[in-house]
XYZ file of C-alpha atoms in Angstrom:
582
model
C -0.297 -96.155 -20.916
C -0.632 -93.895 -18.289
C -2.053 -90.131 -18.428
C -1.499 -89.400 -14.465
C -0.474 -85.478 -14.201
C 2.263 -86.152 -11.180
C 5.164 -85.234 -13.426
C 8.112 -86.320 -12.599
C 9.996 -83.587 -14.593
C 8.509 -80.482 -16.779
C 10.753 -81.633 -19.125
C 13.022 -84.920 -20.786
C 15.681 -84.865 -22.616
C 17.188 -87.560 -24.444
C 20.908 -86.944 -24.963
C 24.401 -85.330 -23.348
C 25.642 -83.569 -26.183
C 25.171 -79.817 -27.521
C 21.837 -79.655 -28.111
C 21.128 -82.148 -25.135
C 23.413 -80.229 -22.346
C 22.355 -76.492 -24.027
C 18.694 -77.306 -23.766
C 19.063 -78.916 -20.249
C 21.280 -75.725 -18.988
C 18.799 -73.151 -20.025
C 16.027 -75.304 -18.824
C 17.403 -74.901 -15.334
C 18.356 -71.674 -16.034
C 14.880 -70.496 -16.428
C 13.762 -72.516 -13.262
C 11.890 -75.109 -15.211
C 12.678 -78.886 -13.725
C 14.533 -81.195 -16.328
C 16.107 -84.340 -16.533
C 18.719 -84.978 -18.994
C 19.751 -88.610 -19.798
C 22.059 -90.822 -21.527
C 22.764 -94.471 -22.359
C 26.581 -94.240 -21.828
C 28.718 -93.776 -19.022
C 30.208 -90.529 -19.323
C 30.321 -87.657 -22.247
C 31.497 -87.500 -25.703
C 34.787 -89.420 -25.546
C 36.485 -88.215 -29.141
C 37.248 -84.187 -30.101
C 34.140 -84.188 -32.369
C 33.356 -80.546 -32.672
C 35.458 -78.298 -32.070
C 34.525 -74.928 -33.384
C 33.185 -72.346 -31.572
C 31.320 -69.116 -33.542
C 30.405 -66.240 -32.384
C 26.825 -66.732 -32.166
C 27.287 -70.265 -29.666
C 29.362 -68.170 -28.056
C 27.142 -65.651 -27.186
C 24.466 -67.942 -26.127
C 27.398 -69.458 -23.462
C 27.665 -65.277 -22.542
C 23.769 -65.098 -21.822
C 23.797 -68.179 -19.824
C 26.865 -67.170 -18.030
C 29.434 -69.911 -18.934
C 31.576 -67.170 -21.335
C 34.196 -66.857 -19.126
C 35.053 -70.231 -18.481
C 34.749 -71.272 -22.185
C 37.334 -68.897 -22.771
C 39.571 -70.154 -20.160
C 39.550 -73.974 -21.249
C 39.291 -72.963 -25.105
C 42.322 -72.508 -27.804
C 42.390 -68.470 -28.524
C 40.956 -66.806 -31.364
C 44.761 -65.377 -32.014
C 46.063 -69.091 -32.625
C 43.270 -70.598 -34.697
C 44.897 -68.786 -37.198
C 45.735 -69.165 -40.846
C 44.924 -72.288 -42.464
C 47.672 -74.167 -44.380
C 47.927 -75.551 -47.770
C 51.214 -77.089 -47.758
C 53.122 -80.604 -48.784
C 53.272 -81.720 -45.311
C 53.199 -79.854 -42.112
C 57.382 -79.432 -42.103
C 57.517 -79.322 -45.724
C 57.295 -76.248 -48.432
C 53.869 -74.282 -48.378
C 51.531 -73.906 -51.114
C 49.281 -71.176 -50.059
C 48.052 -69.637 -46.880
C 44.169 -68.614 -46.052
C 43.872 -66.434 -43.362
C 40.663 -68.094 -41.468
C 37.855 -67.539 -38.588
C 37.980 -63.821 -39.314
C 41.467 -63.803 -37.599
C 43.221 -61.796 -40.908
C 43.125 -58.173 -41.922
C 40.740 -57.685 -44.045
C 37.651 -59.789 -41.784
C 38.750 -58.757 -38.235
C 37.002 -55.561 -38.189
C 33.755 -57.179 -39.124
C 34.245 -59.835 -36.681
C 34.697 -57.437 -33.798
C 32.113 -55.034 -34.619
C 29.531 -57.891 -35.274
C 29.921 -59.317 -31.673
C 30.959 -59.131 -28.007
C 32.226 -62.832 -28.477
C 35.086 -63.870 -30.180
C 35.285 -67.089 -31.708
C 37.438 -69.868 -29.653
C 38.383 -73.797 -30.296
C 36.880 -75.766 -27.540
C 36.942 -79.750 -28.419
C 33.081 -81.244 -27.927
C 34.072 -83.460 -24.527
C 35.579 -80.098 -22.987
C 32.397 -78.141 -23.951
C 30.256 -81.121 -22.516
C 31.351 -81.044 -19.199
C 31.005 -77.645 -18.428
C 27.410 -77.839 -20.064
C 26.449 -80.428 -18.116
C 28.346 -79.233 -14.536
C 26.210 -75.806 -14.907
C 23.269 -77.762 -15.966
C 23.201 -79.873 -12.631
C 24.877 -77.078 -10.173
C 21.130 -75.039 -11.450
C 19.147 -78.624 -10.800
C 19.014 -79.763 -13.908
C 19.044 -83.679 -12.834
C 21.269 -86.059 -15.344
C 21.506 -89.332 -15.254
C 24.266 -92.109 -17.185
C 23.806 -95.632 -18.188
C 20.140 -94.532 -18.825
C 18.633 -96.113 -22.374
C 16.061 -94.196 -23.653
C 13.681 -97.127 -25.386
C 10.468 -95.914 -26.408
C 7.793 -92.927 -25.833
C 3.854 -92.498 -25.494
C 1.807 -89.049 -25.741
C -1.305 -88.254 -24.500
C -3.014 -85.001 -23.989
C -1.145 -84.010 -20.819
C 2.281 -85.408 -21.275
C 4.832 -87.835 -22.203
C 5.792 -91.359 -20.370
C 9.479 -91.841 -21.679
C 9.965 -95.956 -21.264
C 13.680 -96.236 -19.789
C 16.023 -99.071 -18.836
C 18.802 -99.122 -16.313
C 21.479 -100.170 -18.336
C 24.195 -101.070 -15.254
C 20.954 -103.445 -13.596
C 18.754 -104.257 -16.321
C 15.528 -102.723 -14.790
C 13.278 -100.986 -16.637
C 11.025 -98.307 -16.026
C 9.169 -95.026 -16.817
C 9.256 -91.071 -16.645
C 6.816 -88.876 -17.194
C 7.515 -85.589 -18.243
C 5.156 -82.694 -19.843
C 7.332 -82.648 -22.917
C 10.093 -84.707 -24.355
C 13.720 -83.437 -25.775
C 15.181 -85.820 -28.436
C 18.867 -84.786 -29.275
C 20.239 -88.100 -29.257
C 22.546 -87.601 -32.497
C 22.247 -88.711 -35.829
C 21.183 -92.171 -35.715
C 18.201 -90.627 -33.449
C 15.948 -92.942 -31.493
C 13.136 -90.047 -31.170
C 13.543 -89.055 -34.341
C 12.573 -92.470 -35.931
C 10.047 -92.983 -32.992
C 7.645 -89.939 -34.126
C 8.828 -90.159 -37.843
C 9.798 -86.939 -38.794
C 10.898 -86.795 -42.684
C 14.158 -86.645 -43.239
C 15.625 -85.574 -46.738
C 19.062 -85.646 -48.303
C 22.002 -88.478 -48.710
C 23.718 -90.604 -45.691
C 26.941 -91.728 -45.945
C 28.134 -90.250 -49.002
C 31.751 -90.381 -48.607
C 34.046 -91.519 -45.831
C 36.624 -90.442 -43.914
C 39.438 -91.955 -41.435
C 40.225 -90.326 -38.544
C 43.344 -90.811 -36.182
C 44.284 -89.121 -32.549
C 47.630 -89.308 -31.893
C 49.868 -87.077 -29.179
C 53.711 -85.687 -31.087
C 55.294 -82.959 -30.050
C 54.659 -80.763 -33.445
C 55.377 -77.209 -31.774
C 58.438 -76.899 -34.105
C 56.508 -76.500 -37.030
C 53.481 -74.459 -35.659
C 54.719 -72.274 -33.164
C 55.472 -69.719 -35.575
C 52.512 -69.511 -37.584
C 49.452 -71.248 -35.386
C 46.859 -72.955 -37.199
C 44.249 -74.927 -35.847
C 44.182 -76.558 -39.287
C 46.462 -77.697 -41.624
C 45.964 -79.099 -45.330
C 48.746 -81.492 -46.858
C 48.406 -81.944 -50.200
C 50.058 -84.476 -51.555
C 49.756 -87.361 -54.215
C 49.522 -90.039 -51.260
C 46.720 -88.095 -49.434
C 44.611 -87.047 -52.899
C 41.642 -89.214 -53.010
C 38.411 -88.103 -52.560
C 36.445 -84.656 -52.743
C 38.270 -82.764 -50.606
C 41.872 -84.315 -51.990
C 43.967 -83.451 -49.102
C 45.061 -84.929 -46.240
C 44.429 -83.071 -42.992
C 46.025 -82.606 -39.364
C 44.281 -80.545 -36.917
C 45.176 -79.423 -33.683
C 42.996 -81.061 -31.014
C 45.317 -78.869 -27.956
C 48.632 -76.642 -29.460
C 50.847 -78.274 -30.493
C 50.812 -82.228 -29.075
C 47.607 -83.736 -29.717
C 46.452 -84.147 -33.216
C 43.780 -85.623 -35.784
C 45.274 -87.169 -39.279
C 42.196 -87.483 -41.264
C 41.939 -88.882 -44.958
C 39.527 -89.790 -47.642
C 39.041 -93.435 -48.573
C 36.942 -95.376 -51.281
C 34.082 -96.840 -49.827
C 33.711 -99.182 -52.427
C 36.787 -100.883 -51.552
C 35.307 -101.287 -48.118
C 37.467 -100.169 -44.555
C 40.496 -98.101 -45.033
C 43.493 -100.033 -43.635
C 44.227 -98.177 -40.470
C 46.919 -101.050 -39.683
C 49.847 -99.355 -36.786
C 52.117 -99.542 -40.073
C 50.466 -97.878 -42.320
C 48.684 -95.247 -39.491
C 52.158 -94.642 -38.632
C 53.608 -93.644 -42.290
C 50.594 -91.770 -43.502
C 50.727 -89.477 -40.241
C 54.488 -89.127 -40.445
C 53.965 -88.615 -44.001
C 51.436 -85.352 -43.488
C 53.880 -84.437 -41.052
C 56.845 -84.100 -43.288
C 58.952 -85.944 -40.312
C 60.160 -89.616 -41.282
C 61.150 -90.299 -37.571
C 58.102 -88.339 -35.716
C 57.644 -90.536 -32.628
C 54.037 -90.826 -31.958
C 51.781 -92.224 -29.631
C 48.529 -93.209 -31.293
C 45.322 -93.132 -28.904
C 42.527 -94.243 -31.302
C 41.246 -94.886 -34.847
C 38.262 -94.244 -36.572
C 36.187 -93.800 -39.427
C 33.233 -91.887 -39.892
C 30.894 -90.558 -42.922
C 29.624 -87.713 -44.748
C 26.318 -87.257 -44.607
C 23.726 -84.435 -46.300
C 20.567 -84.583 -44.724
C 18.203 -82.745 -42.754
C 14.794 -83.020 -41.157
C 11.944 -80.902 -42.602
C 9.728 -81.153 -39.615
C 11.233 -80.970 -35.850
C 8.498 -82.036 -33.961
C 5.328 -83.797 -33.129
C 3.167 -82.923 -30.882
C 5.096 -82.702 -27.395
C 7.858 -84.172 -28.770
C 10.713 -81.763 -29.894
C 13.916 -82.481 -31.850
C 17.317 -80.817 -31.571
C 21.021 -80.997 -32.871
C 22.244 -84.089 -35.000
C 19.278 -85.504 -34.349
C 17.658 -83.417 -37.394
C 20.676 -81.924 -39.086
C 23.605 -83.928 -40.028
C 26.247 -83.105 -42.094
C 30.300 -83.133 -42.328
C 32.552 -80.510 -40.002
C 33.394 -78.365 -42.732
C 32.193 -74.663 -41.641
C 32.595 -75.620 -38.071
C 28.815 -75.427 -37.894
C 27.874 -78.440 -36.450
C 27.595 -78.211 -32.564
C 27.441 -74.126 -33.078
C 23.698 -75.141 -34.675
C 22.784 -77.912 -31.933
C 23.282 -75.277 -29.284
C 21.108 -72.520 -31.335
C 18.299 -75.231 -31.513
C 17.990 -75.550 -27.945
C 18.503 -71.918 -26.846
C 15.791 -71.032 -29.355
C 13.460 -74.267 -28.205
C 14.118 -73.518 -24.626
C 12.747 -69.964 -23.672
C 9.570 -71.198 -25.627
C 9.369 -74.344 -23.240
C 10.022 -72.705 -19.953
C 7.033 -69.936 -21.064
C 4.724 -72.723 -21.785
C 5.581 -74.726 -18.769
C 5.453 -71.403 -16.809
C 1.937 -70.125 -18.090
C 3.645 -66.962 -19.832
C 2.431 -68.157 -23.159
C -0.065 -70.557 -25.264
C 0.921 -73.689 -25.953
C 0.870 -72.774 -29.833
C 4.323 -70.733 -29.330
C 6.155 -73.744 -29.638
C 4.509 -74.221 -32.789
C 7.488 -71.850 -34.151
C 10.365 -74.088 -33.220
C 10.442 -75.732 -36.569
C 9.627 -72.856 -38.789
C 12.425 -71.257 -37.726
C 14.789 -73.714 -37.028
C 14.220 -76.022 -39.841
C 15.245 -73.690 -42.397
C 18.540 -72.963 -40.308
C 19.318 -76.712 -40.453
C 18.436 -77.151 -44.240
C 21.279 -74.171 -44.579
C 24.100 -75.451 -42.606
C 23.733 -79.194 -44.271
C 23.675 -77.388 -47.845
C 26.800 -74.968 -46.488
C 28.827 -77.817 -44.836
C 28.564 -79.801 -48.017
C 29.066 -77.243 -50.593
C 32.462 -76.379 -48.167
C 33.844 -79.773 -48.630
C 32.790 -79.725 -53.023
C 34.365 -76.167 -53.115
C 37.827 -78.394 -52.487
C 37.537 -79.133 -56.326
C 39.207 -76.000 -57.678
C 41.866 -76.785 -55.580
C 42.149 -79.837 -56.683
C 42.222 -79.051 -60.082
C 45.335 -76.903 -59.729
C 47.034 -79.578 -57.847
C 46.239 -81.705 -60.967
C 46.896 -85.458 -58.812
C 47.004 -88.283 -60.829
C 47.474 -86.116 -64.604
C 51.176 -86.329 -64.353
C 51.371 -84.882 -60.946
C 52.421 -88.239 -58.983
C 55.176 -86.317 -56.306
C 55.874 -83.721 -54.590
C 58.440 -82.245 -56.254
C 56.433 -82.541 -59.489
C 53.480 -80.718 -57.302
C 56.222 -77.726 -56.615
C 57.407 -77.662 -60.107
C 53.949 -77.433 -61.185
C 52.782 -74.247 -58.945
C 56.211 -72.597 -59.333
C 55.679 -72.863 -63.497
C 57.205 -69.461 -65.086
C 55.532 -70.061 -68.017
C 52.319 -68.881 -68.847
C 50.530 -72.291 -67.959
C 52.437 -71.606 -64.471
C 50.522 -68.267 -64.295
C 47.101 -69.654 -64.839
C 47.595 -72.370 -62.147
C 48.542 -69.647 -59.358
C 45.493 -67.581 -60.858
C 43.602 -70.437 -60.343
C 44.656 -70.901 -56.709
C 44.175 -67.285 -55.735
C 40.457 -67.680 -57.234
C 40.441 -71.455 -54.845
C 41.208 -69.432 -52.205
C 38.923 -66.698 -52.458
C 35.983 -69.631 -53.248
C 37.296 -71.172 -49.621
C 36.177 -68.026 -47.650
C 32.854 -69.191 -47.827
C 33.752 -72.131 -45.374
C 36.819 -69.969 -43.226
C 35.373 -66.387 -43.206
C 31.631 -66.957 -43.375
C 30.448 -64.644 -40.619
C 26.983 -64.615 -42.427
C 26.011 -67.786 -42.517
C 26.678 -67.755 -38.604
C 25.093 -64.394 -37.719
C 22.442 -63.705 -40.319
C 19.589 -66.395 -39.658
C 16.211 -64.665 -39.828
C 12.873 -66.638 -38.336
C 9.620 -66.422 -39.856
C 6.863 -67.500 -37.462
C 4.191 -65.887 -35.686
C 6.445 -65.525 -33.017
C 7.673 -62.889 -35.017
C 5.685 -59.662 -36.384
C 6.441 -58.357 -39.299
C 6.602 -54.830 -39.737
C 4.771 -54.116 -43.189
C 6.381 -51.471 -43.851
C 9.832 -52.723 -44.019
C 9.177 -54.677 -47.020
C 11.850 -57.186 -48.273
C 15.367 -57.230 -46.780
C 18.132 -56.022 -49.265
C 21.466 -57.451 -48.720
C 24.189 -54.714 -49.384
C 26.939 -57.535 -49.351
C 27.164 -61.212 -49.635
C 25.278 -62.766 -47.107
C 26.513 -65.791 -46.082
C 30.103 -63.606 -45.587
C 29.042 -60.651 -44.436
C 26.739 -59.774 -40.990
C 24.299 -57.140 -41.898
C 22.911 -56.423 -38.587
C 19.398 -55.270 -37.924
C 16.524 -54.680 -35.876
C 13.670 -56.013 -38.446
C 11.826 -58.703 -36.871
C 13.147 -62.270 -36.836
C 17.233 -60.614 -36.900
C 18.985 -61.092 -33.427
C 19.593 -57.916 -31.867
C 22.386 -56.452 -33.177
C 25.952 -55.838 -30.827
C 26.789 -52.255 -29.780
C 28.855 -50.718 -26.989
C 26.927 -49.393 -24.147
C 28.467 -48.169 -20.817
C 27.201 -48.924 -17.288
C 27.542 -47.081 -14.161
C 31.094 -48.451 -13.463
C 31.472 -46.782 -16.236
C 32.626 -50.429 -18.127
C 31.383 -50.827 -21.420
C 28.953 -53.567 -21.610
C 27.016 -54.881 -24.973
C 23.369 -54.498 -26.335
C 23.057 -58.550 -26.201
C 24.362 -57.998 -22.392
C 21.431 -56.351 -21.493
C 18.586 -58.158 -22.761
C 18.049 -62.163 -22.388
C 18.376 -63.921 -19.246
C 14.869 -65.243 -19.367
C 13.412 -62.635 -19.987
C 11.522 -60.460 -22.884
C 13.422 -57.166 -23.348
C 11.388 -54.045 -24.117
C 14.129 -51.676 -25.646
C 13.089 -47.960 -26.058
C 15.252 -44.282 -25.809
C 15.457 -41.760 -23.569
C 12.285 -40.244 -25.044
C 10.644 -43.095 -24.857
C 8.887 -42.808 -21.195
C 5.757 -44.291 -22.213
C 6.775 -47.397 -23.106
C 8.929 -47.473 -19.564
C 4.739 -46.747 -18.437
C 3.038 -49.034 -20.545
C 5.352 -52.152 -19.786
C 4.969 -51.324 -15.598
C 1.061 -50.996 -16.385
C 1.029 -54.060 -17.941
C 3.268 -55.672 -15.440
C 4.276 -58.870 -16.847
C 7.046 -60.778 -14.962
C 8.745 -61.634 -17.499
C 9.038 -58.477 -19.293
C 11.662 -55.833 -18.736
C 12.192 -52.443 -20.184
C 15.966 -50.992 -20.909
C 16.430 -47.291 -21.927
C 19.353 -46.878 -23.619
C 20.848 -43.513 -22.664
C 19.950 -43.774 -19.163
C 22.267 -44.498 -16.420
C 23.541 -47.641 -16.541
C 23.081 -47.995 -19.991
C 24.625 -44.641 -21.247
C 25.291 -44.971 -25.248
C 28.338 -42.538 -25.027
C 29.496 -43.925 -28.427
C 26.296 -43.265 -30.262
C 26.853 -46.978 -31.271
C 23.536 -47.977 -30.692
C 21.741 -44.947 -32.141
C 23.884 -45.747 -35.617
C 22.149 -49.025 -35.577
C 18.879 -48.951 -33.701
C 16.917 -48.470 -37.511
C 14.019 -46.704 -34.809
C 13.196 -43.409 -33.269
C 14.328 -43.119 -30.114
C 10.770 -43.207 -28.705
C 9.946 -45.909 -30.827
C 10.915 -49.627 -29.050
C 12.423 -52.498 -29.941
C 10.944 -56.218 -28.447
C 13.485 -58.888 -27.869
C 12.775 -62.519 -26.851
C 15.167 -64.024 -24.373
C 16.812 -65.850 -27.126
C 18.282 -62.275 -28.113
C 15.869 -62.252 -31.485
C 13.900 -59.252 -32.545
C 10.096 -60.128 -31.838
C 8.480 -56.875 -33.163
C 9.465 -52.875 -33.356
C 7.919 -49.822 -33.561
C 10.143 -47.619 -35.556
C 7.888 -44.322 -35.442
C 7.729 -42.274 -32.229
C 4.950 -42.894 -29.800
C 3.995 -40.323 -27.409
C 1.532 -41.778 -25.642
C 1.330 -43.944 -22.711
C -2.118 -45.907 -24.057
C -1.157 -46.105 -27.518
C 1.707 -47.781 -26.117
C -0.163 -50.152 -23.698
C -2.316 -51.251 -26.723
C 0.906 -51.550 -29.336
C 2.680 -53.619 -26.233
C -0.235 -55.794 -25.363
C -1.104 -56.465 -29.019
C 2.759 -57.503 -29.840
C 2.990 -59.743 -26.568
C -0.545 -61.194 -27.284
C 1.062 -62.186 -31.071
C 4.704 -62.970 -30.073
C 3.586 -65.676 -27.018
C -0.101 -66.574 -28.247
């Protein structure tokens, strides 16, 4: 093993995907050398993830890709309502409206962020990851296996083989990356503990390319539900087609009993299920690939060891429902990458990436229990359908849901309550927007005390300045006179020190302490002019007090009282910086 210090990178990462591509993007974003590898030949070659919150998408605004995104994405205006219907040209059973898109949720969802939320398939989102990544020197290599790793004191040497020739040989790097997805090489390699349930139900997937405008054009839906008796096994009890690009390439998913071994995925049988969730006998349809993949519930408690960091699938893997998945992988690395380039940099001790998993882990833990609960909250649903209890067509479906009798009005009672249950996984704006860390990258103000939530929190954003909350969105106005947001003017690299007009010495005690990667923003002042009060209504401090945010848009510590003078300000600063970085 060697321990030489000629480094061939700062840092390694292990893996093309979100987490991979995010982490090796911001990386070069903050000038910090990276290599990013993988043992195939290109990106993700199936729509995967497809999702794209609000929060991912603001990480995508600070690292400048936004725009872009937006242009290669499906609109927020046509992800639409979901369906719950017999097939996709047949009679509906219900309507949910979904991603915040519907009256009563679109207010919250434009107040809460700058960012809309898009539909961007994974292999799209990949290449314009990586193409950033490498146009800011982020290097990337293909046909590169990652095999093994060794730590010493100094660094890593990362064992790799040339998979085109055969030849192996090694890297070394200060730290190591591993978001190599779910079956994780890194992840076994420095035996992190993993806890939940793998493979607890499965699911067959099919791409095919039909010309389905006829039937979607008029209400768009990324997402469409067929219940039927033919498509009813399983938890969720529906079949599925979802819109990989409006409105001629799809996914037909099922459920299938994985006791009886493979689902038959025959052309014949492929052919009538997805011309069966289609409603369309004679649909002609070209199908591009089959497969099957599993539910799992299971998350890593610990995310690193050592100089070893993990990221993405790698320590959080669960089913789609929620649309969390590659939303999360990205949030891991922007979080673990700021900390990373300030170690590698000299900004901070060593000990602030000693944070990553206390604040991370608990994110993951969520979004596995979330996704999961999203698919098992299918049940009520189920239960009004009533499959396999008499209800063994269609038309016995419709006669059952359009009951007059009083049995009739407890089913659709029962599907308005299914409905309103479902919100959790279409409409949860909390469980995007409200993570709070706990680590000493954070100080706690003692005086807040514990948070009160004044609405549901996994649907509802409260937004805050308390410690460990990201910085919440409001409308400032710069000297184009253009409005520009809150999260717009912190970031980038750098540790935001966010104080009021009154607030002059904090702008002194931030130049006396001249750190170079600390700058101050006054709100009111030109250039950042808050002409709609917006930020006052939500700033929860004096306006001579200060807010701290780290580059990954997070609230580090506050000062909500007014501070008047320029040393008590230098010491408050100093002592927060010295806590926040180590």
């Amino acid at each position: 093993m060697t321990t030489s210090n000629n480094f061939d990178t700062d840092v390694l990462v292990i893996g093309t995907g979100p987490a991979g591509a995010t982490a090796a993007l911001a990386l070069a974003t903050y000038g910090v050398r990276v290599k990013m590898v993988t043992m195939f030949n290109w990106l993700a070659n199936s729509p995967r993830a497809h999702i794209t919150n609000q929060r991912a998408m603001e990480v995508l605004r600070d690292l400048g890709l936004e725009e872009e995104v937006i242009r290669a994405a499906t609109p927020w205006e046509q992800m639409g309502d979901t369906l719950f219907t017999t097939s996709l040209g047949g009679e509906e059973i219900a309507r949910l409206r979904t991603w915040g898109t519907g009256d009563k949720r679109k207010g919250d969802y434009v107040q809460g962020s700058p960012c809309t939320m898009l539909d961007l398939i994974q292999p799209e989102m990949e290449s314009i990851l990586l193409k950033h990544a490498a146009a800011r020197s982020a290097q990337v290599s293909f046909n590169t296996e990652y095999l093994r790793h060794e730590q010493d004191a100094e660094g890593v040497t990362a064992y790799m083989k040339d998979v085109s020739t055969g030849q192996e040989y090694t890297v070394r790097a200060k730290y190591l990356v591993g978001a190599d997805g779910a079956n994780s090489k890194v992840v076994k390699e420095i035996d992190v503990p993993i806890v939940g349930e793998m493979a607890r139900a499965g699911t067959a997937y099919v791409i095919f390319n039909a010309d389905l405008s006829r039937y979607v054009a008029h209400r768009p839906s990324i997402l469409q539900w067929i219940a039927t008796p033919e498509a009813g096994f399983g938890e969720i009890g529906m079949g599925l087609l979802r819109a990989i690009r409006p409105w001629d390439q799809w996914i037909a998913g099922w459920g299938f009993d994985m006791a009886k071994g493979a689902p038959d995925l025959s052309p014949e049988t492929v052919l009538q299920k997805i011309r069966l969730l289609a409603g369309d006998p004679e649909l002609v349809v070209d199908v591009e690939r089959m497969s099957t993949w599993y539910v799992n519930q299971a998350h890593a408690t610990e995310y690193s060891r050592g100089r070893v960091f993990c990221a993405g699938d790698a320590v959080h893997r669960h089913p789609p429902s929620s649309g969390l998945g590659s939303n999360t992988c990205m949030q891991d690395s922007f979080n673990l990458a700021w900390k990373l380039a300030y170690v590698v940099k000299g900004f901070a001790s060593p000990s602030l990436l000693e944070t990553y998993t206390p604040e991370r882990a608990p994110v993951g833990k969520q979004i596995v229990a979330r996704a999961n609960q999203s698919r098992k909250d299918y049940a009520l649903l189920k239960e009004c359908f009533n499959f396999g209890n008499g209800v063994d067509t269609v038309a016995k479906l419709l006669d059952r849901m359009r009951d007059p009798s009083p049995a009739g009005v407890e089913v659709r009672l029962n599907l308005q309550k299914a409905l309103e249950i479902k919100n959790f996984e279409f409409n949860g704006q909390g469980v995007e927007l409200n993570q709070r860390y706990e680590s000493s990258a954070v100080v706690r103000d003692e005086h807040d005390g514990h948070e009160v939530w004044a609405k549901d929190k996994e649907l509802h954003l409260q937004a805050t300045t308390r410690p460990g909350a990201k910085l919440p969105h409001a409308w400032l106005v710069n000297e184009s006179g253009l409005r520009v947001s809150t999260l717009d003017v912190v970031g980038k690299g750098s540790m935001t020190l966010v104080t009021g007009l009154a607030g002059q010495a904090w702008v002194e005690a931030a130049q006396h302490l001249n750190k170079p990667f600390l700058k101050t923003v006054v709100t009111g002042a030109k250039g950042t002019a808050d002409l709609y009060c917006d930020w006052q209504a939500v700033r929860e401090v004096h306006e001579a007090g200060a807010i701290l945010v780290r580059p990954d848009g997070y609230v580090a510590w506050r000062q909500r009282d007014a501070v008047w003078s320029a040393d008590e300000a230098v010491a408050q600063l100093q002592q927060a910086l010295q806590s926040v970085l180590g």
